[in-house]
mmCIF file of C-alpha atoms in Angstrom:
data_model
loop_
_atom_site.group_PDB
_atom_site.id
_atom_site.type_symbol
_atom_site.label_atom_id
_atom_site.label_comp_id
_atom_site.label_asym_id
_atom_site.label_seq_id
_atom_site.Cartn_x
_atom_site.Cartn_y
_atom_site.Cartn_z
ATOM 1 C CA MET A 1344 89.308 115.216 124.895
ATOM 2 C CA GLU A 1345 91.547 113.938 127.474
ATOM 3 C CA ILE A 1346 94.440 113.121 125.307
ATOM 4 C CA LEU A 1347 94.816 116.651 124.099
ATOM 5 C CA GLY A 1348 94.353 117.981 127.343
ATOM 6 C CA ALA A 1349 97.537 115.883 128.590
ATOM 7 C CA VAL A 1350 99.459 118.084 126.197
ATOM 8 C CA GLY A 1351 97.931 121.388 127.105
ATOM 9 C CA TRP A 1352 95.957 121.777 123.832
ATOM 10 C CA ASP A 1353 93.357 124.518 124.176
ATOM 11 C CA GLY A 1354 92.689 125.107 120.366
ATOM 12 C CA GLU A 1355 90.218 123.720 117.869
ATOM 13 C CA LEU A 1356 89.489 120.236 117.585
ATOM 14 C CA PRO A 1357 89.931 118.213 114.573
ATOM 15 C CA GLU A 1358 86.858 117.238 112.398
ATOM 16 C CA LEU A 1359 85.051 114.137 113.637
ATOM 17 C CA LYS A 1360 85.124 111.405 110.866
ATOM 18 C CA GLU A 1361 82.952 108.257 110.432
ATOM 19 C CA ILE A 1362 84.572 105.148 109.566
ATOM 20 C CA ASP A 1363 82.694 101.786 109.573
ATOM 21 C CA GLY A 1364 79.642 103.184 111.402
ATOM 22 C CA LYS A 1365 81.919 104.790 114.331
ATOM 23 C CA THR A 1366 82.311 108.317 114.696
ATOM 24 C CA GLY A 1367 85.772 109.779 116.424
ATOM 25 C CA TYR A 1368 89.042 111.442 115.520
ATOM 26 C CA ILE A 1369 91.499 110.160 113.247
ATOM 27 C CA GLY A 1370 95.031 109.726 114.849
ATOM 28 C CA SER A 1371 96.898 111.617 112.211
ATOM 29 C CA ASP A 1372 94.508 114.466 112.613
ATOM 30 C CA VAL A 1373 95.071 114.588 116.416
ATOM 31 C CA LEU A 1374 98.923 114.261 116.022
ATOM 32 C CA SER A 1375 98.887 117.107 113.321
ATOM 33 C CA LEU A 1376 97.739 119.236 116.118
ATOM 34 C CA ILE A 1377 101.153 119.037 117.910
ATOM 35 C CA VAL A 1378 103.521 118.837 114.918
ATOM 36 C CA PRO A 1379 104.884 122.346 114.247
ATOM 37 C CA GLY A 1380 104.432 123.727 110.698
ATOM 38 C CA GLY A 1381 107.158 125.242 108.445
ATOM 39 C CA PHE A 1382 108.453 122.148 106.775
ATOM 40 C CA ASN A 1383 107.398 119.559 104.113
ATOM 41 C CA LEU A 1384 108.465 115.791 104.593
ATOM 42 C CA GLU A 1385 107.775 112.594 102.720
ATOM 43 C CA TYR A 1386 109.023 109.105 103.244
ATOM 44 C CA THR A 1387 107.981 105.377 103.666
ATOM 45 C CA SER A 1388 107.217 103.973 106.833
ATOM 46 C CA ARG A 1389 108.549 100.492 108.030
ATOM 47 C CA SER A 1390 105.059 99.077 107.188
ATOM 48 C CA GLY A 1391 105.442 100.432 103.649
ATOM 49 C CA ASP A 1392 102.886 103.307 103.990
ATOM 50 C CA GLN A 1393 103.647 106.586 102.418
ATOM 51 C CA VAL A 1394 103.847 109.400 105.165
ATOM 52 C CA GLN A 1395 103.439 112.896 104.279
ATOM 53 C CA VAL A 1396 103.992 116.029 106.485
ATOM 54 C CA SER A 1397 102.898 119.339 105.029
ATOM 55 C CA GLU A 1398 102.933 122.414 107.163
ATOM 56 C CA GLY A 1399 102.148 120.183 110.197
ATOM 57 C CA ASN A 1400 99.477 118.075 108.563
ATOM 58 C CA VAL A 1401 100.212 114.489 108.868
ATOM 59 C CA THR A 1402 99.051 111.696 106.778
ATOM 60 C CA GLY A 1403 100.168 107.881 106.791
ATOM 61 C CA THR A 1404 101.429 105.567 109.579
ATOM 62 C CA ILE A 1405 103.893 107.120 112.118
ATOM 63 C CA ASP A 1406 106.263 104.361 113.379
ATOM 64 C CA LYS A 1407 109.789 104.031 114.533
ATOM 65 C CA ARG A 1408 111.078 105.553 111.225
ATOM 66 C CA GLY A 1409 109.249 108.657 112.028
ATOM 67 C CA ILE A 1410 110.073 109.042 115.788
ATOM 68 C CA GLY A 1411 112.634 106.488 116.577
ATOM 69 C CA ALA A 1412 116.007 107.294 118.142
ATOM 70 C CA GLU A 1413 117.983 106.258 115.131
ATOM 71 C CA ASP A 1414 115.868 106.871 112.115
ATOM 72 C CA GLY A 1415 113.422 109.605 113.490
ATOM 73 C CA ARG A 1416 112.734 111.260 110.249
ATOM 74 C CA LEU A 1417 109.937 113.606 111.544
ATOM 75 C CA LEU A 1418 111.666 114.487 114.701
ATOM 76 C CA ASP A 1419 114.884 115.397 112.667
ATOM 77 C CA ALA A 1420 112.622 117.694 110.422
ATOM 78 C CA VAL A 1421 111.297 119.396 113.547
ATOM 79 C CA VAL A 1422 114.875 119.839 114.957
ATOM 80 C CA GLN A 1423 116.394 121.006 111.703
ATOM 81 C CA THR A 1424 113.488 123.377 110.947
ATOM 82 C CA HIS A 1425 112.865 124.669 114.272
ATOM 83 C CA GLY A 1426 115.907 123.982 116.660
ATOM 84 C CA SER A 1427 116.509 121.670 119.489
ATOM 85 C CA ASP A 1428 114.106 123.548 122.078
ATOM 86 C CA ILE A 1429 111.068 123.044 119.769
ATOM 87 C CA GLY A 1430 112.200 119.578 118.905
ATOM 88 C CA ALA A 1431 112.365 118.910 122.824
ATOM 89 C CA GLU A 1432 109.011 120.301 123.122
ATOM 90 C CA PHE A 1433 107.602 118.305 120.442
ATOM 91 C CA ILE A 1434 109.001 114.923 121.785
ATOM 92 C CA ASN A 1435 107.813 115.899 125.166
ATOM 93 C CA ARG A 1436 104.226 116.559 123.930
ATOM 94 C CA MET A 1437 104.305 113.223 121.879
ATOM 95 C CA THR A 1438 105.314 111.398 125.038
ATOM 96 C CA LYS A 1439 102.618 112.942 127.146
ATOM 97 C CA MET A 1440 100.198 112.126 124.179
ATOM 98 C CA THR A 1441 101.276 108.441 124.036
ATOM 99 C CA ILE A 1442 100.920 107.914 127.754
ATOM 100 C CA ALA A 1443 97.412 109.478 127.724
ATOM 101 C CA ILE A 1444 96.351 107.261 124.866
ATOM 102 C CA CYS A 1445 97.671 104.259 126.710
ATOM 103 C CA THR A 1446 95.919 105.298 129.828
ATOM 104 C CA ALA A 1447 92.769 105.962 128.100
ATOM 105 C CA MET A 1448 92.792 102.613 125.888
ATOM 106 C CA GLY A 1449 94.593 100.329 128.288
ATOM 107 C CA PHE A 1450 97.972 98.934 128.154
ATOM 108 C CA THR A 1451 99.045 95.567 129.389
ATOM 109 C CA THR A 1452 102.173 93.694 129.649
ATOM 110 C CA GLY A 1453 102.738 89.901 130.348
ATOM 111 C CA ILE A 1454 105.003 88.510 133.075
ATOM 112 C CA ASP A 1455 107.473 87.684 130.530
ATOM 113 C CA ASP A 1456 107.803 91.258 129.838
ATOM 114 C CA GLU A 1457 109.044 91.966 133.333
ATOM 115 C CA ASP A 1458 111.833 89.236 133.375
ATOM 116 C CA LEU A 1459 115.229 90.664 133.527
ATOM 117 C CA PRO A 1460 118.122 88.977 131.608
ATOM 118 C CA PRO A 1461 120.915 87.501 133.903
ATOM 119 C CA GLU A 1462 123.192 90.175 132.625
ATOM 120 C CA ALA A 1463 120.967 92.894 133.891
#
């Protein structure tokens, strides 16, 4: 699995799941592999989904409220529980995983995304 290889994962893979006739890995199961344990967290995502993290196992939708710069509850919990070095390692692994997902699945931008405002 290239996505986990990007973060140096060499442990067990999550269980394959079948949804709508397709078999694969669930995103929250893959994310759970890089979330350190040692804390429990519960909050509501911006989309209204309930997010729970229990000993590193993630359920729910991780969005800006979980990882964002101002409101990153998951990141804050990792740093508060394990310190800034582990927090930095987590965000680095999360970034590498995100880049690997974009590379594997494709990521496009439109020409309007490349325009700079005059003040830039």
